[in-house]
Short mmCIF file of C-alpha atoms and ligand atoms in Angstrom, two decimals:
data_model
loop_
_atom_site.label_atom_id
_atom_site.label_comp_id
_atom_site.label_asym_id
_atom_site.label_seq_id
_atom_site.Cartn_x
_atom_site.Cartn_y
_atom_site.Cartn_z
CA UNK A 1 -16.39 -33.88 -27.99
CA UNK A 2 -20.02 -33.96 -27.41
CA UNK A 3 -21.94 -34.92 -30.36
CA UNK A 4 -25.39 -36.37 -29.14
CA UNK A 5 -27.60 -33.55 -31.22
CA UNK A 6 -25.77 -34.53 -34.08
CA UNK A 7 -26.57 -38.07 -33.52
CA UNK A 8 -29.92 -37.58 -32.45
CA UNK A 9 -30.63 -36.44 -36.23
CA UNK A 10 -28.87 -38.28 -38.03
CA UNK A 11 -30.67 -41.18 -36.81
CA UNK A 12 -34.03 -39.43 -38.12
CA UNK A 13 -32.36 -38.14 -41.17
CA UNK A 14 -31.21 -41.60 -42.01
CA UNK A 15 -35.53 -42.32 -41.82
CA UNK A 16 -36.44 -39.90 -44.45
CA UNK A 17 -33.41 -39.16 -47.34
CA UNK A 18 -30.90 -42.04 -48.38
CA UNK A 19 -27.85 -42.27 -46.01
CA UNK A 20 -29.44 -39.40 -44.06
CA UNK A 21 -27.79 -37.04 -46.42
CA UNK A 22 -28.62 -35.28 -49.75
CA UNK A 23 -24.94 -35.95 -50.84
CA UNK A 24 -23.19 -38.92 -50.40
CA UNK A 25 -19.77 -38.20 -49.02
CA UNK A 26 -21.41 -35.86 -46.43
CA UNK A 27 -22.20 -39.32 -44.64
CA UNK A 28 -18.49 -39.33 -43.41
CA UNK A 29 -18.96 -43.74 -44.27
CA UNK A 30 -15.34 -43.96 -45.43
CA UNK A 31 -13.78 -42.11 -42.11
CA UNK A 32 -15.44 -44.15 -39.79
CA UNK A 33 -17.81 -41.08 -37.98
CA UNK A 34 -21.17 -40.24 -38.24
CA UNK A 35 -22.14 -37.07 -39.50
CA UNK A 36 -21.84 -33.48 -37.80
CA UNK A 37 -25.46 -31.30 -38.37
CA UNK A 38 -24.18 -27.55 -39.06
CA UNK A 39 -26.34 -24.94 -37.27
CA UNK A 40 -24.43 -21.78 -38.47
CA UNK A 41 -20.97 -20.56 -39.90
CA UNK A 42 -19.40 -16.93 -39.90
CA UNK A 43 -15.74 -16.42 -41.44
CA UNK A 44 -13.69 -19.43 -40.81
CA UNK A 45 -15.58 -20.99 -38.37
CA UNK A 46 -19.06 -23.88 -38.32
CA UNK A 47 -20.87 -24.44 -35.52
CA UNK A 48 -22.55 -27.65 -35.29
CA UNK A 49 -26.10 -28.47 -33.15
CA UNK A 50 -24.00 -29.76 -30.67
CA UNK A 51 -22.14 -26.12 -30.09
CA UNK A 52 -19.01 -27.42 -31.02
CA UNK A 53 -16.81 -25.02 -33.07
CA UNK A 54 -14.44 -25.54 -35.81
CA UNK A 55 -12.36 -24.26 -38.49
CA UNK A 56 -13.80 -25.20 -41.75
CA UNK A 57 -11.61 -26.36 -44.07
CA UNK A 58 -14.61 -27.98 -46.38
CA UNK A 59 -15.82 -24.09 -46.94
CA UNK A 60 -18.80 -25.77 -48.34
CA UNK A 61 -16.75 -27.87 -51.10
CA UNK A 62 -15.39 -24.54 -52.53
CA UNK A 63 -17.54 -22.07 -53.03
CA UNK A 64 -16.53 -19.79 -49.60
CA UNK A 65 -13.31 -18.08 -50.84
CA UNK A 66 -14.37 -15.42 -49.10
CA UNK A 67 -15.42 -17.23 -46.01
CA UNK A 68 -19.03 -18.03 -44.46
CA UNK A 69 -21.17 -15.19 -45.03
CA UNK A 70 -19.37 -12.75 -46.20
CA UNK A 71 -21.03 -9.31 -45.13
CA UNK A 72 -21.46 -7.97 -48.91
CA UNK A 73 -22.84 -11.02 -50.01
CA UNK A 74 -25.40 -11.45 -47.31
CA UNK A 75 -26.43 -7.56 -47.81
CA UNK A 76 -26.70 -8.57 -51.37
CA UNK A 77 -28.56 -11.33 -51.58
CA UNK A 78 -31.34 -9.99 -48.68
CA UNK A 79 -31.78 -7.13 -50.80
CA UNK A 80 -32.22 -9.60 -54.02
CA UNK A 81 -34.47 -11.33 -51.79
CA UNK A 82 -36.20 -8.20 -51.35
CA UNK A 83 -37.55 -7.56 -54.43
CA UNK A 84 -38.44 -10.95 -55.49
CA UNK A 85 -36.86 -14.76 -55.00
CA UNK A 86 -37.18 -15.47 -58.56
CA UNK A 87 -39.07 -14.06 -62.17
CA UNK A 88 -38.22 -16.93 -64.67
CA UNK A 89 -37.81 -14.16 -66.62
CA UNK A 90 -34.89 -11.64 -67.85
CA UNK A 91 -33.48 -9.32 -65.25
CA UNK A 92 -30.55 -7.01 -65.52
CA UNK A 93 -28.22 -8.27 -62.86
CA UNK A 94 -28.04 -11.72 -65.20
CA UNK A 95 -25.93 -9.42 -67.82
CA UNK A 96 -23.77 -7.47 -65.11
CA UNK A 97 -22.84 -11.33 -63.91
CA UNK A 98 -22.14 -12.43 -67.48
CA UNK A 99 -19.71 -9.38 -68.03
CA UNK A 100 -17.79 -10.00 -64.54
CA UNK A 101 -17.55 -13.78 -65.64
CA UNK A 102 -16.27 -12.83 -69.50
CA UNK A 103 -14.03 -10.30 -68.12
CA UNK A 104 -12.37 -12.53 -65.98
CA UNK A 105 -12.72 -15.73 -68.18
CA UNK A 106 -12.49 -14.05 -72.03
CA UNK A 107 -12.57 -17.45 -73.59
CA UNK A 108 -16.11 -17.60 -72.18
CA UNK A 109 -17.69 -15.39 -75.47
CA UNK A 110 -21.16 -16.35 -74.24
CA UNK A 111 -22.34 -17.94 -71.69
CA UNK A 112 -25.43 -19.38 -70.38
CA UNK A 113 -26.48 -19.49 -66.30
CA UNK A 114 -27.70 -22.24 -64.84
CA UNK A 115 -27.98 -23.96 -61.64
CA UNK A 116 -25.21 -26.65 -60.21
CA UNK A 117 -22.25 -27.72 -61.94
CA UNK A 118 -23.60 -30.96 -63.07
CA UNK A 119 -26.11 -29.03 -65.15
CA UNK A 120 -23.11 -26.61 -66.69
CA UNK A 121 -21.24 -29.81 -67.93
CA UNK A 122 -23.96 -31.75 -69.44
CA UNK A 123 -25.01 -28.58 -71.13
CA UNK A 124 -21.52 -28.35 -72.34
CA UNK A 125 -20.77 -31.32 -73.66
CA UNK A 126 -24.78 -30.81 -75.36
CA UNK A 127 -23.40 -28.06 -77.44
CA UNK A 128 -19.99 -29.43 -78.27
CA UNK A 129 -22.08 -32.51 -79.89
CA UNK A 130 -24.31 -29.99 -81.68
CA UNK A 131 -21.66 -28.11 -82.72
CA UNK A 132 -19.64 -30.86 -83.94
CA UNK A 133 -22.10 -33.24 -85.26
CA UNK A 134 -19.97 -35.43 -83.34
CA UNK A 135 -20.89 -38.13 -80.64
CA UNK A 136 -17.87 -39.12 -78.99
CA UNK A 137 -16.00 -37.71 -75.91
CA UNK A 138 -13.16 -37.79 -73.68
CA UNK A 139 -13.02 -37.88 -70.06
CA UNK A 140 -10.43 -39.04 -67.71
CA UNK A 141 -10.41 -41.86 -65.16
CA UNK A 142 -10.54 -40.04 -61.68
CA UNK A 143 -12.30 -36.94 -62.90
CA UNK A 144 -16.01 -35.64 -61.45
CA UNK A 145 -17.78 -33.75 -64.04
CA UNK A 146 -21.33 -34.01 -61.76
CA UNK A 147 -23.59 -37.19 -61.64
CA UNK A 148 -25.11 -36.96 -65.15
CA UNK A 149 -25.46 -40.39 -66.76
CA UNK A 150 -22.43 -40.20 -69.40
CA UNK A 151 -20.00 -39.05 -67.04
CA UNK A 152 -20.56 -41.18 -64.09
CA UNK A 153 -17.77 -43.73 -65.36
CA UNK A 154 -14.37 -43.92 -63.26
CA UNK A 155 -15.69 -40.84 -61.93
CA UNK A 156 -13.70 -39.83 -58.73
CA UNK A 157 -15.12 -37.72 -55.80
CA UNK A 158 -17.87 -39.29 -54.15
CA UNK A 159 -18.04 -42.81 -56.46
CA UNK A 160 -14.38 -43.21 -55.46
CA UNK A 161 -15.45 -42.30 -51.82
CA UNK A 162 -17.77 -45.61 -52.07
CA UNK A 163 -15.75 -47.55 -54.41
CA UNK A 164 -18.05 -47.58 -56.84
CA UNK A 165 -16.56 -47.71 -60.48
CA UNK A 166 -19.75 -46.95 -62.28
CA UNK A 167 -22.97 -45.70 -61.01
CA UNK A 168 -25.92 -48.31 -61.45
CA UNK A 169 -28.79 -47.03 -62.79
CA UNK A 170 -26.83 -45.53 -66.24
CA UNK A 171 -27.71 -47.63 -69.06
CA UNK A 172 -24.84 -48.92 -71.74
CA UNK A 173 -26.12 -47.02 -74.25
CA UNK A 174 -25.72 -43.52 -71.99
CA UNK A 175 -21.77 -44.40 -71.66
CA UNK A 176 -21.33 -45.89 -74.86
CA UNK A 177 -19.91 -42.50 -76.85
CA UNK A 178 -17.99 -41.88 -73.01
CA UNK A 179 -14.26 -42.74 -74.20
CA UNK A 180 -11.90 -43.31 -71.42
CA UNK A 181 -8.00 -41.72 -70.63
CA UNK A 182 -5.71 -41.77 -67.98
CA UNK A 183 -4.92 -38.11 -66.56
CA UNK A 184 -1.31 -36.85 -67.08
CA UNK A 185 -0.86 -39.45 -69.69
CA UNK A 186 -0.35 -38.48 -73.39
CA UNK A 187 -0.57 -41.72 -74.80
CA UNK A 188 -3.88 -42.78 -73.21
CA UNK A 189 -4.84 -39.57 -75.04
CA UNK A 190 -3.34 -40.15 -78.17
CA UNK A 191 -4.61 -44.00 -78.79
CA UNK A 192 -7.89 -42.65 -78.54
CA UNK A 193 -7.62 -40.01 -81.12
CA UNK A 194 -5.60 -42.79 -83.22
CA UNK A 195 -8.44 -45.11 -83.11
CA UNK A 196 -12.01 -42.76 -82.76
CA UNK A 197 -10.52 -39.25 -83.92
CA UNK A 198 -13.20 -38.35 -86.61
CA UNK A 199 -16.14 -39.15 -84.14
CA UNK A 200 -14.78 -37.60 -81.33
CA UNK A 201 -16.84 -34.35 -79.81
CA UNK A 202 -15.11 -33.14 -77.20
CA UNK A 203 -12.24 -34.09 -74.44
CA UNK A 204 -13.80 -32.61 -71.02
CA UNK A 205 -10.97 -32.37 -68.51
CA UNK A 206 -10.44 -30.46 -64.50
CA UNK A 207 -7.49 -28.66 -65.38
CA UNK A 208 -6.29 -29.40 -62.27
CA UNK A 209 -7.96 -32.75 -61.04
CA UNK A 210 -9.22 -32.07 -57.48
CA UNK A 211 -11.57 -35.18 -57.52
CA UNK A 212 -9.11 -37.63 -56.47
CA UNK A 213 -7.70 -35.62 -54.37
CA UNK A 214 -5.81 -33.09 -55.74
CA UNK A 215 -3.48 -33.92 -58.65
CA UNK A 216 -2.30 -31.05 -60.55
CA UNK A 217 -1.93 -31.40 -64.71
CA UNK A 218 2.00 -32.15 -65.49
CA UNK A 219 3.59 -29.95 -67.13
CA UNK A 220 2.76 -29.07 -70.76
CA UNK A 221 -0.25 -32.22 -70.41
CA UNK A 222 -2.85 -29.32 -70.36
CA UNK A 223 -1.37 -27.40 -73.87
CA UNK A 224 -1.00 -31.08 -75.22
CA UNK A 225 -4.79 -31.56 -74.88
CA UNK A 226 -5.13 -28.26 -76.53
CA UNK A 227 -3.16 -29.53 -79.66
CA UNK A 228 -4.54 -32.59 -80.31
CA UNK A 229 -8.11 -31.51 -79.74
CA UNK A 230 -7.31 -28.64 -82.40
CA UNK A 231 -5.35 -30.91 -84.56
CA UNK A 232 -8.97 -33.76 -84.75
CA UNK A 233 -11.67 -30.72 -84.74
CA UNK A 234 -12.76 -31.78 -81.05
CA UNK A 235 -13.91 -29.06 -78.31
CA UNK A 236 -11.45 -28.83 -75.42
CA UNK A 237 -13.82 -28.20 -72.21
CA UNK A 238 -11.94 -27.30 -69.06
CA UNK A 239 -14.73 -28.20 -66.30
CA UNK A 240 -13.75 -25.26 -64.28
CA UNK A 241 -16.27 -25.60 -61.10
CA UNK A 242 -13.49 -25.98 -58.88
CA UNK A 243 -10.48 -24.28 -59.75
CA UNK A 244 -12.20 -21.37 -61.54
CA UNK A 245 -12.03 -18.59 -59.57
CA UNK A 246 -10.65 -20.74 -57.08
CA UNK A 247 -6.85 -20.64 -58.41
CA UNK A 248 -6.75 -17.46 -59.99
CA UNK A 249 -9.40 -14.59 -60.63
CA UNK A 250 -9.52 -16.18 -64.31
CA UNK A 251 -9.16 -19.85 -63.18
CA UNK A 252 -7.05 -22.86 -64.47
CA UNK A 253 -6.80 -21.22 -67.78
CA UNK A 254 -5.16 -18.09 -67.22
CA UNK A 255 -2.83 -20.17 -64.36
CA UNK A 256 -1.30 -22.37 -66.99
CA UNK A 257 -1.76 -20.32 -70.23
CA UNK A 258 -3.87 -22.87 -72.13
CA UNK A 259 -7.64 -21.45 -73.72
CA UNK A 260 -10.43 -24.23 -74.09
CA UNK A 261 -12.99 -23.73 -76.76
CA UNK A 262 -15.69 -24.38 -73.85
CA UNK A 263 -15.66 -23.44 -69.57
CA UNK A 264 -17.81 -24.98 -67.22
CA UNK A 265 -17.56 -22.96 -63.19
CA UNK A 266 -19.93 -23.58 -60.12
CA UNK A 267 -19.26 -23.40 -56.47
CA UNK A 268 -17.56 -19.87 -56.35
CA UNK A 269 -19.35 -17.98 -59.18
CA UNK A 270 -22.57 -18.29 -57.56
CA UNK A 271 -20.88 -17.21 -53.83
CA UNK A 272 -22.74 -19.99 -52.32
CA UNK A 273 -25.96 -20.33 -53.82
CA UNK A 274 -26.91 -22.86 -56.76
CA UNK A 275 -25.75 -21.18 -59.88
CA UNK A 276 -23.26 -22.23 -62.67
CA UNK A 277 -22.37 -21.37 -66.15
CA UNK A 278 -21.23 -22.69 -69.07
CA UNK A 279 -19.55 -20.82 -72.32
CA UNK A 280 -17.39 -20.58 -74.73
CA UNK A 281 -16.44 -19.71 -78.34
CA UNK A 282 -19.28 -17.13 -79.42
CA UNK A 283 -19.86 -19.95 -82.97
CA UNK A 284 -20.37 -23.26 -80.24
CA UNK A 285 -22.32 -20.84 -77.93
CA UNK A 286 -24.87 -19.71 -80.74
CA UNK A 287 -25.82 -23.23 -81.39
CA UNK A 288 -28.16 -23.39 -78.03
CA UNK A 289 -31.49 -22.85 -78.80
CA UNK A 290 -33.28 -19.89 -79.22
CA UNK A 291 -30.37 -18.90 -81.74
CA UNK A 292 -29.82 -23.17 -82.88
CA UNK A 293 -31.26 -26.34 -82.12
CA UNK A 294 -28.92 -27.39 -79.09
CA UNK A 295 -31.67 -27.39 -76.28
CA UNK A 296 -30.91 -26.75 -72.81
CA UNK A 297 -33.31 -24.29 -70.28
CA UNK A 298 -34.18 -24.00 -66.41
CA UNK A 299 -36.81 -22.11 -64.66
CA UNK A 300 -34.82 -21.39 -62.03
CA UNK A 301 -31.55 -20.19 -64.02
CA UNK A 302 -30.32 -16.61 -63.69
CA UNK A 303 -32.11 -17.04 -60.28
CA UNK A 304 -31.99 -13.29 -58.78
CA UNK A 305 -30.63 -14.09 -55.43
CA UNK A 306 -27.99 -16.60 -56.64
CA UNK A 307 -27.01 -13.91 -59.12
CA UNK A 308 -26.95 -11.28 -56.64
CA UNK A 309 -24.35 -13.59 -54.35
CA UNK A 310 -22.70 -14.26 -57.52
CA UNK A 311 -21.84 -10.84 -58.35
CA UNK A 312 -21.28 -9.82 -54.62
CA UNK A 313 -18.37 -12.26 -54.65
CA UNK A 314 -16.66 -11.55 -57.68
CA UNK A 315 -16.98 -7.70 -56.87
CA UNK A 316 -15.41 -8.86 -53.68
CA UNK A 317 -12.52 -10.84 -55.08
CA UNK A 318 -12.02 -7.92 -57.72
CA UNK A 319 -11.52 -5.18 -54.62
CA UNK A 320 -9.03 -7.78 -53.17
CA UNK A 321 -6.11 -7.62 -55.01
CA UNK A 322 -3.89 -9.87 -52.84
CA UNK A 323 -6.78 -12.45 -52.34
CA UNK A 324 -4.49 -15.37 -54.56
CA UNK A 325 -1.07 -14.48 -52.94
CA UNK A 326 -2.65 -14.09 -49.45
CA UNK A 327 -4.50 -17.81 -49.86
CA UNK A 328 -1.28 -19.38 -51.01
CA UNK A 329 0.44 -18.51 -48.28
CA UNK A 330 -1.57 -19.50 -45.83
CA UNK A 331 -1.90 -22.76 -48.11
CA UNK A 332 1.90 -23.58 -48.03
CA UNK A 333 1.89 -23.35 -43.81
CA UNK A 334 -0.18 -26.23 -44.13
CA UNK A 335 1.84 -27.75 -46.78
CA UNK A 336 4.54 -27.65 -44.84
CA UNK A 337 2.64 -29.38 -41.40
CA UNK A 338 1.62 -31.59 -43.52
CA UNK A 339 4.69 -32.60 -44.84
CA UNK A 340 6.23 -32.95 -41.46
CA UNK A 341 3.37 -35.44 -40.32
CA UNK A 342 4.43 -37.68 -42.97
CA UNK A 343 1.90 -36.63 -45.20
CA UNK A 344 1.97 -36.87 -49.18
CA UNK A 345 0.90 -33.25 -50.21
CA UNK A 346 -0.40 -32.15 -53.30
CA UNK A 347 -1.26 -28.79 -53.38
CA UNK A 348 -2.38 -26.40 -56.22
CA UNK A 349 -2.39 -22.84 -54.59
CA UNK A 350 -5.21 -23.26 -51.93
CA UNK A 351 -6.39 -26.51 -53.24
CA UNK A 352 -5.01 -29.44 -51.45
CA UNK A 353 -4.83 -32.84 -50.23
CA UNK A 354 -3.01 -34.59 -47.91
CA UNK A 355 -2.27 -38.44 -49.32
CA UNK A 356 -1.97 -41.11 -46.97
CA UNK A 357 0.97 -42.68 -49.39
CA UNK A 358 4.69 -42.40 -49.57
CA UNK A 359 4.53 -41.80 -53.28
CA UNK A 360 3.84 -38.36 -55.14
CA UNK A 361 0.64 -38.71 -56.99
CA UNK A 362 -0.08 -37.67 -60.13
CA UNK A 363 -2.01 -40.32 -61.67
CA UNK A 364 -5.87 -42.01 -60.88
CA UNK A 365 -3.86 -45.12 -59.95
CA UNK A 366 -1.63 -43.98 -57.58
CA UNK A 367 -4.40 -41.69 -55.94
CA UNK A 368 -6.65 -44.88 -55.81
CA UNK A 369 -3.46 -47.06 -54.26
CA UNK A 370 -3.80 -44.15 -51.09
CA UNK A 371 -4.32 -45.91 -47.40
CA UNK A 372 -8.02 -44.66 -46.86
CA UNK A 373 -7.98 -46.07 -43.59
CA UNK A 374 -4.62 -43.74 -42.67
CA UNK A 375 -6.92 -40.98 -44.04
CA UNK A 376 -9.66 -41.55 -41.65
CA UNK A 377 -7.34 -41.48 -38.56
CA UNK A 378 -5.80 -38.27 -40.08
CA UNK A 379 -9.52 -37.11 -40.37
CA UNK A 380 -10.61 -38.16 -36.35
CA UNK A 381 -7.57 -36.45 -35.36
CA UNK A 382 -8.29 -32.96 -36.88
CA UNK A 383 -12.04 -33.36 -35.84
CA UNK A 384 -11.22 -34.12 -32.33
CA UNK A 385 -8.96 -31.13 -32.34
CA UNK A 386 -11.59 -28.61 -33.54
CA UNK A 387 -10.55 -28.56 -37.69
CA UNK A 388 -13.02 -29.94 -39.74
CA UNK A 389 -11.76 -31.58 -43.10
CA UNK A 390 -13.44 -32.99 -45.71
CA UNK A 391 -14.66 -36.41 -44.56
CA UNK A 392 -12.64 -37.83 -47.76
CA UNK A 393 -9.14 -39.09 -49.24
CA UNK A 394 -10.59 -37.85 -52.29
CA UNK A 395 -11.72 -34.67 -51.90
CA UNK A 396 -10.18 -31.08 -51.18
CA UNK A 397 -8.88 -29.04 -48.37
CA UNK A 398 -10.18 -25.22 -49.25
CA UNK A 399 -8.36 -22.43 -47.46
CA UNK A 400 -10.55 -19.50 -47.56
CA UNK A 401 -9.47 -15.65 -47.19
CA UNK A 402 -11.64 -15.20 -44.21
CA UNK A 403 -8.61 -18.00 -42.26
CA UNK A 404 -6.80 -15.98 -40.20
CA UNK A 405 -2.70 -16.08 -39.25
CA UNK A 406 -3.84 -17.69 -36.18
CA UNK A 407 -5.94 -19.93 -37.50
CA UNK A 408 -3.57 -21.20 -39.99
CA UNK A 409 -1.12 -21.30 -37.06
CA UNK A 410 -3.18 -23.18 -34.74
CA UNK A 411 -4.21 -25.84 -37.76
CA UNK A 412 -0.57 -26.05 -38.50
CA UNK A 413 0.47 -27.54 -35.19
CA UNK A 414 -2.46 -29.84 -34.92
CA UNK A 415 -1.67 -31.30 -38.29
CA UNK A 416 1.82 -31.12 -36.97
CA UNK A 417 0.56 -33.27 -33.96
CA UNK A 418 -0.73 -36.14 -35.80
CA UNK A 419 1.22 -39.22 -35.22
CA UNK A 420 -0.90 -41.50 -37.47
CA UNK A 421 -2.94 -42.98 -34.92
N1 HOZ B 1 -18.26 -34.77 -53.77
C1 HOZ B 1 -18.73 -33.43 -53.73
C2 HOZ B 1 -17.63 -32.44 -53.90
N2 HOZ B 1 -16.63 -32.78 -54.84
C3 HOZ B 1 -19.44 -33.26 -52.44
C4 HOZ B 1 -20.47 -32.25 -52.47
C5 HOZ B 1 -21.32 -32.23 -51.20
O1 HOZ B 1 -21.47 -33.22 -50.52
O2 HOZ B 1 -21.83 -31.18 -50.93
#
């Protein structure tokens, strides 16, 4: 594979923005290769500079469900773009997004756009402290809630790309109300509430952790969280940027039953442009200023053309009513390859991850115990076969609807292929 335009600028990108990138894992350091430059995508497939073609299996870290640009969503955003790239002000298509997203998410009773997941969850976890009075909250080891200064302990996703427990740069006091649990364990849970229940704000949680790789909630864990927030007057947030939308047209939530007092989505509700919401019980919701004193505000949020992609997609999802089967079957062909290359698979409808370990993982530990450097061969051996994967142990596979049967097929038997070298 000729990659000597890809090279070429990463070499100058690495003279202008840290790591040549504007996102850390997209520097590929932990699989050994430098990065690819994308010049265009359409369905399943990226192009890079070099002309090389693959099948994307990164879909842009979740948000293409539908594929890369998706006819309806391109016509809708060009004619957003139209008639203005943004207002900071009110415009009507904000409220027809908001009713698609409470339709399809009714725990959401109001909800506020705004522009990348990070912002959703620190807004969240803003108005579960004004709501509560409380300081206090719970995350879990191996969880990514974005890179805002209280959550960037044991986060997973890129920090456990680099190995970096804690970000530097975040002050004690930022992380001192950030209360630590294991995921899928109760009693990590439980001897926090025993010692810090009254203070506690909120427990934020991926309802299925896709951070460190994927590691799906055991059973019941997600209804426990529900009762024991309840039971000490804490908000239960489900940071839904991943799975929402992503594992069924009403997320995590309606999959396993369980209703969180706040949501946080990205990635698919804004159809591949930088929007994000956050929402929740209409009392928690009412606290955020104009109506209270929680303060939270963006000039760019509600953004017109994000909207427009945003509601584009959702229409699109709606008019596909076998869009969840469809993508899990297509997911469990790869399940299967994967299994037969050896391969550890966790796999959460079409969210998955292929660990480099004999064991099943369901816990930060065992995720963290994976053989990185297996990963990275696993990684080369796709990419030199024309699939492109994310460039991560840690991170998700995405199957989009746009994959086709041959496609899948022809991923299937390179996984298949891969003989751990
Ligand atoms: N770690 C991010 C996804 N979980 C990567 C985002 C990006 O590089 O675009």
């Amino acid at each position: 594979m000729i990659t000597e335009r890809s090279e070429k600028l990463y070499a100058e990108a690495c003279g202008y923005m840290p790591g040549g990138v504007n996102s850390p894992v997209r520097a590929c350091r932990s699989v050994g290769t430098t990065p690819l430059f994308i010049e265009r995508a359409k369905g399943s497939r990226i192009w890079d500079e070099d002309g090389n073609e693959f099948i994307d299996y990164v879909c842009s870290w979740g948000p293409n469900i539908l594929g890369h640009a998706c006819e309806p969503v391109i016509s809708a955003v060009k004619a957003a773009c139209e008639k203005g790239l943004t207002f900071g002000a009110c415009h009507k298509s904000e409220i027809e997004l908001a009713r698609l997203i409470r339709k399809h998410f009714p725990s959401m009773e109001m909800l506020r756009l705004v522009n990348s997941g990070t912002e959703a969850v620190m807004s969240a976890i803003r108005a579960a402290r004004g709501f509560t009075g409380k300081d206090k909250i719970i995350k879990f080891e191996g969880c990514y809630h974005g890179h805002s200064d209280g959550l960037l302990v044991k986060a997973g996703s890129g920090l456990m790309t680099q190995s970096i427990p804690s970000g530097a740069g975040v002050t004690e006091g930022c992380t001192r109300d950030t209360l630590l649990a294991k995921y899928n364990d109760e009693s990590s849970v439980r001897a926090l509430f025993d010692e810090h229940g009254g203070e506690i704000a909120a427990l934020i949680v991926e309802p299925c952790a896709a951070n460190m790789g994927v590691v799906p909630p055991k059973e019941g864990f997600l209804q426990f969280l529900r009762d024991i927030t309840a039971e000490h007057g804490a908000m239960l947030i489900f940071d839904e940027v991943i799975t929402g939308f992503r594992l069924s047209d009403g997320g995590a939530q309606k999959l396993y039953g369980v209703t969180p007092d706040l949501t946080t989505l990205g990635k698919i509700v804004g159809g591949g442009m930088p929007l994000a919401a956050y929402g929740g019980r209409r009392e928690i919701m009412e606290c955020v200023a104009p109506l209270g004193s929680v303060y939270q505000a963006g000039t760019l949020s509600g953004n017109p053309c994000a909207v427009a992609a945003g509601i584009a997609t959702l229409k699109q999802i709606e008019s596909t009513p076998d869009i969840y089967e469809a993508l899990d079957k297509k997911s469990a062909v790869l399940e299967e390859a994967m299994k037969s290359a050896g391969l550890n698979v966790n796999r959460c409808g079409s969210l998955m991850t292929a660990f480099s370990n004999s064991k099943k993982v369901v816990s930060y530990d065992e995720s963290r115990a994976c053989d990185t450097e297996k990963y990275a061969k696993y990684y080369r051996h796709l990419l030199r076969n024309g699939i492109y994967a994310a460039p991560s142990q840690f991170e998700a596979m995405f199957v989009s609807y746009a994959h086709t049967a041959e496609d899948i097929e022809r991923t299937a038997e390179i996984i298949k292929a891969f003989n751990g070298e």
